[in-house]
């Protein structure tokens, strides 16, 4: 087991006061787990983060950061670090990948920021994770254990003890399951079986900017929407690389992720689409493949001194680009409720899920609707054009206000 812990900087009175109390256990050191550790530490609570991978890190490619998560970054005191490394495109543009007509546009930049109070950014997943990891490493009160897969837990009403694959037991005051889509904690709390396979496959890759055809080297999030397919591309790392996500329908796969994609199948699915789409796809030799799954929303993801967070609680298709944003919002809300709960964790966890479940359910369900819209053909794609193409920037903002304005069930600002 690798243990990483650095002596930290800020120690406020609360940390000292709470130091003698048992720590929170957090299963999973991904984006949600680290955000939770950081949010708790800022309130003076100790935690132990247990991550199954041998090192704390992230794979994958780009992550879009809505204005709602920037508000949570403020709460986590990582906003400057995120701003320094994220890239800020000028527009999100949906193009019809058969006709090359512009279907919809959300203007980003100053007008967007003035409207929502925060910008819209894109970031490499590894950079987002690194900022959170360094923010955790810089604080007393967070112990990070890599190579430690959680296999189960026991809640005796006073303490929670977690068992691990390395036969180390950890005992804490409560447990937060931030262990993602294939959570080990979730089955004990909810028991709703395997995630739902959508039949949609995502291929992801990054491309050095000099290899992107010159006329497509644009500082925008471009989504090419085609029948049962779409392709998204945008620049990352101050424009040095391009992130590509190609999605298509296929019933060939049942589950699994992080496999290599089959370029031949990809070319078949996108055959007949505009040459700009095909040109981009053609540039990539090696794709990583994700089988996209989600779940029906649930109302109760806490039991006693155990709760869930992020994909473990409410996995969603990525069509609103919000899974990581929701996990980070969860973390901020959870720490607020724990602090307000004054030691009654069961009540705090209920209050947390009560604030979160309708917002996250809406994202889960609307992500499916957006997916249908992206992949429309025939009359549905005509309807999409009619509904989206004539909107003013303010009308486009109104359509996403529920999400980006970032309010919880009570109407209070999230983060
Ligand atoms: C193609 C694609 C594009 C996406 N784009 C966006 C986007 O633009 N914006 C956005 O906000 N979201 C996006 N998402 C969603 C986002 O990636 C997830 O919602 C987010 O990573 C969830 O974070 P999490 O911390 O809950 O789970 P995860 O990121 O899955 O982290 C879980 C962690 O727990 C660890 N773990 C698992 N089991 C155990 C165990 N038993 N014991 C210990 N550790 C364990 C894992 O190793 C991992 O480190 C996208 C997803 C996909 C597939």
Short mmCIF file of N, CA, C and O and ligand atoms in Angstrom, two decimals, residues 27-33 50-53 58 62-64 125 148-150 178-182 184 202 204 234 245 290 292 309-312 318 321-325 327, ligand 1:
data_model
loop_
_atom_site.label_atom_id
_atom_site.label_comp_id
_atom_site.label_asym_id
_atom_site.label_seq_id
_atom_site.Cartn_x
_atom_site.Cartn_y
_atom_site.Cartn_z
N UNK A 27 -14.15 6.15 -0.03
CA UNK A 27 -13.78 5.09 -0.97
C UNK A 27 -13.71 5.72 -2.36
O UNK A 27 -14.72 6.19 -2.87
N UNK A 28 -12.51 5.73 -2.96
CA UNK A 28 -12.35 6.30 -4.29
C UNK A 28 -11.66 7.65 -4.27
O UNK A 28 -12.15 8.58 -3.64
N UNK A 29 -10.53 7.72 -4.95
CA UNK A 29 -9.76 8.97 -5.03
C UNK A 29 -9.82 9.56 -6.42
O UNK A 29 -8.82 10.05 -6.93
N UNK A 30 -11.00 9.49 -7.04
CA UNK A 30 -11.19 10.17 -8.33
C UNK A 30 -11.56 11.63 -8.07
O UNK A 30 -11.31 12.18 -6.99
N UNK A 31 -12.21 12.22 -9.05
CA UNK A 31 -12.55 13.65 -8.96
C UNK A 31 -13.48 13.91 -7.78
O UNK A 31 -13.27 14.83 -6.98
N UNK A 32 -14.51 13.06 -7.63
CA UNK A 32 -15.48 13.27 -6.56
C UNK A 32 -14.88 13.01 -5.19
O UNK A 32 -15.13 13.77 -4.24
N UNK A 33 -14.10 11.95 -5.05
CA UNK A 33 -13.53 11.58 -3.75
C UNK A 33 -12.56 12.65 -3.25
O UNK A 33 -12.58 13.03 -2.07
N UNK A 50 -9.27 6.20 0.16
CA UNK A 50 -8.78 4.88 -0.22
C UNK A 50 -9.00 4.70 -1.72
O UNK A 50 -10.15 4.68 -2.19
N UNK A 51 -7.92 4.58 -2.46
CA UNK A 51 -8.01 4.49 -3.93
C UNK A 51 -7.45 3.15 -4.38
O UNK A 51 -6.35 2.77 -4.00
N UNK A 52 -8.21 2.47 -5.22
CA UNK A 52 -7.78 1.14 -5.65
C UNK A 52 -6.55 1.16 -6.58
O UNK A 52 -5.74 0.23 -6.56
N UNK A 53 -6.42 2.20 -7.40
CA UNK A 53 -5.30 2.25 -8.35
C UNK A 53 -3.98 2.43 -7.59
O UNK A 53 -3.96 2.95 -6.47
N UNK A 58 -5.32 10.21 -13.26
CA UNK A 58 -6.49 10.11 -14.14
C UNK A 58 -6.06 9.82 -15.55
O UNK A 58 -4.99 10.26 -15.99
N UNK A 62 -10.67 15.18 -22.39
CA UNK A 62 -11.18 16.47 -21.96
C UNK A 62 -12.41 16.37 -21.08
O UNK A 62 -13.17 15.41 -21.14
N UNK A 63 -12.57 17.37 -20.25
CA UNK A 63 -13.76 17.52 -19.41
C UNK A 63 -14.24 18.96 -19.60
O UNK A 63 -13.44 19.90 -19.51
N UNK A 64 -15.52 19.12 -19.85
CA UNK A 64 -16.08 20.46 -19.95
C UNK A 64 -16.51 20.92 -18.55
O UNK A 64 -17.03 20.11 -17.77
N UNK A 125 -8.68 16.04 -18.18
CA UNK A 125 -9.10 15.33 -16.98
C UNK A 125 -7.96 15.17 -15.97
O UNK A 125 -8.14 15.32 -14.76
N UNK A 148 -5.33 0.59 -2.63
CA UNK A 148 -6.19 0.12 -1.53
C UNK A 148 -7.64 0.01 -2.02
O UNK A 148 -8.41 0.96 -1.92
N UNK A 149 -7.97 -1.15 -2.53
CA UNK A 149 -9.34 -1.35 -3.04
C UNK A 149 -10.28 -1.71 -1.89
O UNK A 149 -10.02 -2.66 -1.14
N UNK A 150 -11.34 -0.96 -1.77
CA UNK A 150 -12.35 -1.26 -0.74
C UNK A 150 -13.19 -2.45 -1.20
O UNK A 150 -13.64 -2.48 -2.35
N UNK A 178 -17.31 7.16 -2.98
CA UNK A 178 -17.07 7.97 -4.19
C UNK A 178 -16.32 7.08 -5.18
O UNK A 178 -15.37 7.51 -5.83
N UNK A 179 -16.76 5.81 -5.26
CA UNK A 179 -16.01 4.83 -6.03
C UNK A 179 -16.62 4.56 -7.40
O UNK A 179 -16.44 3.49 -7.97
N UNK A 180 -17.30 5.56 -7.93
CA UNK A 180 -17.62 5.57 -9.35
C UNK A 180 -18.74 4.63 -9.77
O UNK A 180 -19.48 4.07 -8.96
N UNK A 181 -18.82 4.50 -11.07
CA UNK A 181 -19.90 3.75 -11.73
C UNK A 181 -20.06 2.32 -11.22
O UNK A 181 -21.17 1.81 -11.08
N UNK A 182 -18.94 1.66 -10.98
CA UNK A 182 -18.97 0.25 -10.57
C UNK A 182 -18.75 0.16 -9.07
O UNK A 182 -18.08 -0.73 -8.57
N UNK A 184 -18.47 -0.35 -5.20
CA UNK A 184 -18.60 -1.51 -4.30
C UNK A 184 -19.56 -1.20 -3.16
O UNK A 184 -20.13 -2.10 -2.55
N UNK A 202 -18.56 5.53 -26.86
CA UNK A 202 -17.74 6.73 -27.06
C UNK A 202 -16.31 6.33 -27.35
O UNK A 202 -15.74 5.49 -26.65
N UNK A 204 -12.58 8.06 -27.58
CA UNK A 204 -11.93 9.33 -27.20
C UNK A 204 -10.45 9.30 -27.62
O UNK A 204 -9.81 8.26 -27.55
N UNK A 234 -12.61 20.00 -29.34
CA UNK A 234 -12.24 21.31 -28.79
C UNK A 234 -10.78 21.29 -28.37
O UNK A 234 -10.22 20.22 -28.10
N UNK A 245 -14.12 13.39 -29.18
CA UNK A 245 -15.00 12.34 -28.67
C UNK A 245 -15.98 11.99 -29.79
O UNK A 245 -16.73 12.86 -30.25
N UNK A 290 -15.23 3.79 -24.59
CA UNK A 290 -16.09 3.69 -23.41
C UNK A 290 -17.47 3.19 -23.83
O UNK A 290 -18.06 3.74 -24.77
N UNK A 292 -21.12 3.42 -22.91
CA UNK A 292 -21.81 4.42 -22.09
C UNK A 292 -23.00 3.80 -21.36
O UNK A 292 -23.86 3.17 -21.97
N UNK A 309 -21.62 9.42 -3.53
CA UNK A 309 -21.34 10.72 -4.14
C UNK A 309 -20.90 10.49 -5.59
O UNK A 309 -20.27 9.47 -5.90
N UNK A 310 -21.22 11.42 -6.48
CA UNK A 310 -20.75 11.34 -7.87
C UNK A 310 -21.39 10.18 -8.62
O UNK A 310 -22.56 9.84 -8.41
N UNK A 311 -20.60 9.56 -9.50
CA UNK A 311 -21.13 8.47 -10.34
C UNK A 311 -21.64 7.29 -9.51
O UNK A 311 -22.51 6.55 -9.97
N UNK A 312 -21.12 7.09 -8.33
CA UNK A 312 -21.62 5.99 -7.49
C UNK A 312 -23.09 6.24 -7.14
O UNK A 312 -23.89 5.30 -7.04
N UNK A 318 -22.96 11.23 -20.80
CA UNK A 318 -22.13 12.45 -20.74
C UNK A 318 -22.65 13.56 -21.64
O UNK A 318 -21.96 14.54 -21.88
N UNK A 321 -22.32 16.86 -20.37
CA UNK A 321 -20.96 17.13 -19.89
C UNK A 321 -20.96 17.60 -18.44
O UNK A 321 -20.40 18.64 -18.10
N UNK A 322 -21.60 16.81 -17.57
CA UNK A 322 -21.82 17.28 -16.20
C UNK A 322 -21.50 16.26 -15.11
O UNK A 322 -21.66 16.57 -13.94
N UNK A 323 -21.09 15.03 -15.46
CA UNK A 323 -20.89 14.01 -14.42
C UNK A 323 -19.87 14.44 -13.37
O UNK A 323 -20.10 14.34 -12.16
N UNK A 324 -18.73 14.94 -13.83
CA UNK A 324 -17.69 15.38 -12.90
C UNK A 324 -18.16 16.65 -12.17
O UNK A 324 -17.91 16.81 -10.97
N UNK A 325 -18.84 17.52 -12.90
CA UNK A 325 -19.34 18.76 -12.27
C UNK A 325 -20.31 18.41 -11.14
O UNK A 325 -20.26 19.01 -10.05
N UNK A 327 -20.38 15.62 -9.39
CA UNK A 327 -19.64 15.01 -8.29
C UNK A 327 -19.01 16.09 -7.41
O UNK A 327 -19.01 15.99 -6.17
C1 LIG B 1 -16.91 10.02 -22.76
C2 LIG B 1 -17.13 10.76 -21.48
C3 LIG B 1 -17.05 12.16 -21.47
C4 LIG B 1 -17.31 12.86 -20.29
N1 LIG B 1 -17.24 14.23 -20.31
C5 LIG B 1 -17.54 14.93 -19.19
C6 LIG B 1 -17.49 16.36 -19.19
O1 LIG B 1 -17.20 16.98 -20.22
N2 LIG B 1 -17.80 17.03 -18.03
C7 LIG B 1 -18.12 16.36 -16.87
O2 LIG B 1 -18.39 17.02 -15.85
N3 LIG B 1 -18.16 15.01 -16.84
C8 LIG B 1 -17.87 14.28 -17.96
N4 LIG B 1 -17.90 12.91 -17.92
C9 LIG B 1 -18.31 12.23 -16.69
C10 LIG B 1 -17.20 12.13 -15.66
O3 LIG B 1 -16.07 11.52 -16.24
C11 LIG B 1 -17.67 11.31 -14.45
O4 LIG B 1 -18.98 11.65 -14.12
C12 LIG B 1 -16.75 11.58 -13.25
O5 LIG B 1 -15.47 11.07 -13.51
C13 LIG B 1 -17.33 10.96 -11.98
O6 LIG B 1 -16.41 11.14 -10.93
P1 LIG B 1 -16.41 10.16 -9.68
O7 LIG B 1 -15.30 10.65 -8.81
O8 LIG B 1 -17.78 10.04 -9.14
O9 LIG B 1 -16.06 8.74 -10.28
P2 LIG B 1 -14.74 8.25 -10.99
O10 LIG B 1 -14.12 9.32 -11.80
O11 LIG B 1 -15.10 6.98 -11.70
O12 LIG B 1 -13.75 7.91 -9.79
C14 LIG B 1 -13.95 6.79 -8.96
C15 LIG B 1 -12.62 6.44 -8.33
O13 LIG B 1 -12.83 5.38 -7.42
C16 LIG B 1 -11.86 4.38 -7.61
N5 LIG B 1 -12.46 3.11 -7.17
C17 LIG B 1 -13.40 2.36 -7.81
N6 LIG B 1 -13.72 1.30 -7.07
C18 LIG B 1 -12.97 1.36 -5.94
C19 LIG B 1 -12.87 0.54 -4.79
N7 LIG B 1 -13.59 -0.56 -4.64
N8 LIG B 1 -12.00 0.91 -3.81
C20 LIG B 1 -11.25 2.05 -3.92
N9 LIG B 1 -11.32 2.85 -5.01
C21 LIG B 1 -12.17 2.52 -5.99
C22 LIG B 1 -11.53 4.45 -9.07
O14 LIG B 1 -10.26 3.89 -9.36
C23 LIG B 1 -11.58 5.95 -9.32
O15 LIG B 1 -10.36 6.57 -9.04
C24 LIG B 1 -17.64 12.17 -19.09
C25 LIG B 1 -17.68 10.78 -19.09
C26 LIG B 1 -17.43 10.08 -20.25
C27 LIG B 1 -17.50 8.58 -20.25
#
